Amino acid sequence: PRKSISAQIEEGIAFHRKRYRRATGYLAYFQAYSNTYAPVEQLERLYSEALAFPEVKGLVIGTRPDCIDEEKLDLLKVIAARSYVKVEYGVESCYDDTLRRINRGHTFSESVRAIEMTSAAGIHTGAHFILGLPGESRSQILGYAPAISSLPLTTVKFHQLQIIKDTPMEAEYRENPGNFVMFSFDDYMEFFIDFLELLTPSMIVERFTGEAPPRMVIAPGWGMKRSDEIMNLFERRLEERDTWQGRLFNPENNIQKGAS
């Protein structure tokens, strides 16, 4: 956080030039925390500093659904007229009971409003969800699919729930592990394929697992699997099951959740 935007961009480009030698352009990802939580004048300075690099072709901005408004969207519309812009919202669950339980501080209807406002402004829109939050059954998690499919999202990212050391959720998990859906790796692969079959095929799934340093993870124990290994196993399993995203998608089932 103490480094300037320019220093972070310079270091990021230097790293990725070695890792991806054919890369010629980059997106500046304002990822951690809520990157629209500031006055518009300050946001414009930060975004402009990143876009001043000729190699940077656009912005991806991670934020919360209760940290956006028309004034900020007007700024992003101006930027989007000349550069790629996507706003990603941390939604996490489609159920308000869950959002209250994990202390998110916003409702699902606020997420829907933010997503619809952003899409209506002509800005690429993404969302993040966590599968396996406490108190949600597998059938409830599958119920995310029609709710998400009804939203004007460009992209979506899914993460399996991970219990991290020294967090309030670790204490709850140790006290009541039955409140959690903890997927083994093989179980999650099969479950997510079931989920993917119900999801609209028009939406780009950018990821379906999350990663944290193994030393920090209490559960589930997936070992040291790399993201490219997981993707290869997942694609192979899709072929074995002869299925794909949206195979069971039904537009008539698209309803927005948010109830208990």
XYZ file of C-alpha atoms in Angstrom:
260
model
C 0.000 0.000 0.000
C 2.896 2.401 0.523
C 4.074 2.017 -3.065
C 2.830 4.427 -5.690
C 0.618 3.181 -8.500
C 3.485 3.805 -10.933
C 5.914 1.711 -8.878
C 3.422 -1.151 -8.676
C 2.774 -1.025 -12.434
C 6.493 -0.962 -13.244
C 7.186 -3.956 -10.998
C 4.175 -5.853 -12.342
C 5.181 -5.345 -15.972
C 8.770 -6.374 -15.237
C 7.556 -9.592 -13.576
C 5.047 -10.526 -16.267
C 7.434 -9.759 -19.127
C 9.566 -12.627 -17.838
C 6.649 -14.965 -17.139
C 4.630 -14.233 -20.296
C 7.194 -13.283 -22.905
C 4.681 -12.715 -25.689
C 2.569 -10.248 -23.702
C 2.356 -6.818 -25.322
C -0.379 -5.202 -23.243
C -1.642 -5.286 -19.681
C -4.715 -4.540 -17.584
C -4.078 -2.718 -14.319
C -6.010 -4.682 -11.684
C -7.073 -2.589 -8.696
C -7.742 -5.747 -6.718
C -7.399 -5.619 -2.940
C -9.936 -3.785 -0.788
C -12.619 -1.440 -2.246
C -11.196 0.542 -5.118
C -14.059 2.975 -5.598
C -14.083 3.974 -1.920
C -12.710 7.491 -2.367
C -13.760 10.872 -3.768
C -14.037 10.940 -7.559
C -11.113 13.364 -7.873
C -8.798 10.971 -6.051
C -10.018 7.972 -8.052
C -9.416 9.836 -11.301
C -5.813 10.560 -10.279
C -5.155 6.930 -9.368
C -6.751 5.473 -12.488
C -5.022 8.029 -14.724
C -1.639 7.202 -13.199
C -2.085 3.548 -14.177
C -3.335 4.393 -17.676
C -0.364 6.720 -18.299
C 1.728 3.635 -19.105
C 1.521 2.901 -22.865
C 1.502 -0.840 -22.124
C -1.603 -0.549 -19.923
C -4.663 -0.997 -22.128
C -7.327 -0.770 -19.437
C -8.458 -1.203 -15.856
C -10.104 -3.915 -13.781
C -11.504 -2.411 -10.595
C -12.484 -4.570 -7.633
C -14.946 -3.040 -5.189
C -18.086 -3.501 -3.090
C -21.645 -3.032 -4.339
C -22.287 -0.327 -1.727
C -19.281 1.723 -2.890
C -20.547 2.817 -6.300
C -22.789 5.652 -7.417
C -23.714 7.593 -10.540
C -20.867 10.089 -10.135
C -18.248 7.337 -10.061
C -19.892 5.530 -12.947
C -19.798 8.761 -14.971
C -16.025 8.862 -14.438
C -15.675 5.236 -15.499
C -17.807 5.850 -18.600
C -15.382 8.561 -19.714
C -12.415 6.228 -19.201
C -14.226 3.337 -20.914
C -14.652 5.464 -24.046
C -10.909 5.192 -24.668
C -9.755 2.149 -22.645
C -11.040 -1.213 -21.487
C -12.775 -0.953 -18.092
C -14.345 -3.667 -15.960
C -15.769 -3.330 -12.456
C -15.812 -6.485 -10.302
C -18.123 -6.666 -7.288
C -17.663 -8.884 -4.258
C -21.178 -10.325 -3.990
C -20.261 -13.639 -2.281
C -23.812 -14.967 -1.705
C -27.313 -14.620 -3.153
C -28.896 -15.014 0.293
C -29.321 -12.125 2.720
C -29.243 -14.412 5.776
C -25.775 -15.554 4.744
C -24.571 -12.017 4.021
C -25.662 -10.943 7.510
C -24.064 -13.995 9.070
C -20.662 -13.341 7.504
C -20.890 -9.602 8.223
C -20.706 -8.443 4.598
C -22.568 -5.241 5.365
C -24.649 -5.233 2.171
C -27.666 -7.091 0.809
C -28.050 -9.063 -2.376
C -30.458 -6.441 -3.711
C -27.691 -3.834 -3.323
C -25.448 -6.096 -5.400
C -28.124 -6.411 -8.073
C -28.561 -2.635 -8.161
C -24.815 -2.003 -8.514
C -24.448 -4.617 -11.258
C -27.426 -3.290 -13.203
C -26.234 0.338 -12.894
C -22.746 -0.572 -14.073
C -23.935 -2.630 -17.006
C -26.417 0.086 -18.016
C -23.489 2.524 -18.092
C -21.888 0.358 -20.792
C -19.107 -0.890 -18.515
C -17.986 -4.520 -18.398
C -19.262 -5.967 -15.124
C -17.999 -8.909 -13.047
C -18.910 -10.533 -9.744
C -17.321 -12.863 -7.188
C -19.109 -15.620 -5.272
C -18.009 -18.066 -2.553
C -19.438 -21.593 -2.665
C -19.877 -23.341 0.688
C -20.590 -20.475 3.069
C -21.923 -21.519 6.508
C -25.589 -22.389 6.702
C -26.075 -22.954 2.969
C -26.969 -26.426 1.727
C -25.849 -27.817 -1.598
C -29.293 -27.248 -3.065
C -29.172 -23.619 -1.943
C -25.770 -23.178 -3.549
C -27.106 -24.615 -6.805
C -29.822 -21.977 -6.460
C -27.171 -19.326 -7.112
C -27.057 -20.363 -10.770
C -30.455 -19.028 -11.921
C -30.047 -15.898 -9.777
C -26.630 -15.159 -11.271
C -27.835 -15.993 -14.783
C -30.486 -13.277 -14.506
C -27.864 -10.559 -13.968
C -26.207 -8.496 -16.756
C -22.736 -9.790 -15.930
C -19.854 -10.026 -18.379
C -17.750 -12.267 -16.157
C -18.057 -14.221 -12.926
C -15.523 -15.746 -10.528
C -16.235 -18.559 -8.083
C -14.165 -19.625 -5.075
C -14.599 -22.648 -2.842
C -14.885 -21.627 0.808
C -11.542 -21.864 2.594
C -11.266 -21.667 6.365
C -8.267 -19.453 7.119
C -6.259 -19.551 10.344
C -6.902 -16.957 13.040
C -10.250 -15.760 11.679
C -13.695 -15.679 13.338
C -14.842 -18.272 10.812
C -12.127 -20.673 11.988
C -13.578 -20.468 15.510
C -17.089 -21.138 14.190
C -15.853 -24.031 12.048
C -14.085 -25.709 14.972
C -17.171 -25.309 17.164
C -19.799 -26.331 14.580
C -18.194 -27.989 11.545
C -21.586 -29.362 10.499
C -22.676 -25.823 9.574
C -20.259 -25.828 6.628
C -20.200 -27.553 3.263
C -16.541 -28.554 3.006
C -15.841 -29.965 -0.431
C -13.083 -32.472 -1.054
C -11.296 -31.722 -4.316
C -13.027 -34.503 -6.279
C -16.381 -33.646 -4.738
C -16.005 -29.983 -5.656
C -15.112 -30.836 -9.247
C -18.315 -32.848 -9.648
C -20.414 -30.264 -7.819
C -19.122 -27.355 -9.840
C -19.851 -29.170 -13.091
C -23.432 -29.650 -11.828
C -23.497 -25.919 -11.089
C -21.986 -24.954 -14.435
C -24.627 -26.915 -16.317
C -27.281 -24.601 -14.818
C -25.446 -21.344 -15.532
C -26.196 -19.244 -18.601
C -23.728 -19.959 -21.420
C -23.478 -16.229 -22.215
C -21.405 -15.472 -19.109
C -17.620 -15.893 -18.979
C -16.429 -17.923 -15.975
C -12.971 -16.550 -15.220
C -12.212 -18.915 -12.351
C -13.907 -21.609 -10.299
C -11.435 -22.167 -7.449
C -9.543 -19.901 -5.096
C -6.001 -20.231 -3.785
C -4.477 -19.420 -0.422
C -1.072 -20.407 1.002
C -1.494 -23.979 2.356
C 0.045 -22.970 5.692
C -2.914 -20.636 6.249
C -5.715 -23.047 5.288
C -7.525 -25.031 7.982
C -9.957 -26.650 5.533
C -10.499 -28.073 2.990
C -7.239 -29.934 2.527
C -6.584 -29.963 -1.212
C -2.810 -30.167 -1.008
C -0.484 -28.387 -3.403
C -2.504 -28.497 -6.614
C -1.612 -25.728 -9.074
C -4.272 -23.780 -10.936
C -3.165 -25.084 -14.346
C -3.323 -28.680 -13.057
C -6.829 -28.075 -11.679
C -7.976 -26.590 -14.989
C -6.653 -29.565 -16.963
C -8.393 -32.031 -14.636
C -11.619 -30.032 -14.832
C -11.665 -29.886 -18.632
C -10.951 -33.609 -18.806
C -13.869 -34.306 -16.458
C -16.189 -32.148 -18.570
C -15.258 -34.267 -21.589
C -15.778 -37.509 -19.661
C -19.244 -36.375 -18.601
C -19.940 -35.006 -22.095
C -21.276 -31.769 -20.677
C -20.711 -28.006 -20.785
C -21.690 -24.653 -19.330
C -25.398 -24.056 -19.786
C -26.348 -27.593 -20.823
C -29.310 -27.497 -18.428
C -29.796 -23.721 -18.490
C -33.436 -22.653 -18.562
C -34.102 -18.893 -18.994
C -37.531 -19.311 -17.384
C -35.863 -20.309 -14.114
C -33.893 -17.058 -13.823
C -35.015 -15.422 -10.607
C -33.151 -13.109 -8.292
C -32.591 -14.434 -4.779
C -32.092 -12.381 -1.670
C -34.661 -13.987 0.594
C -33.794 -15.973 3.691
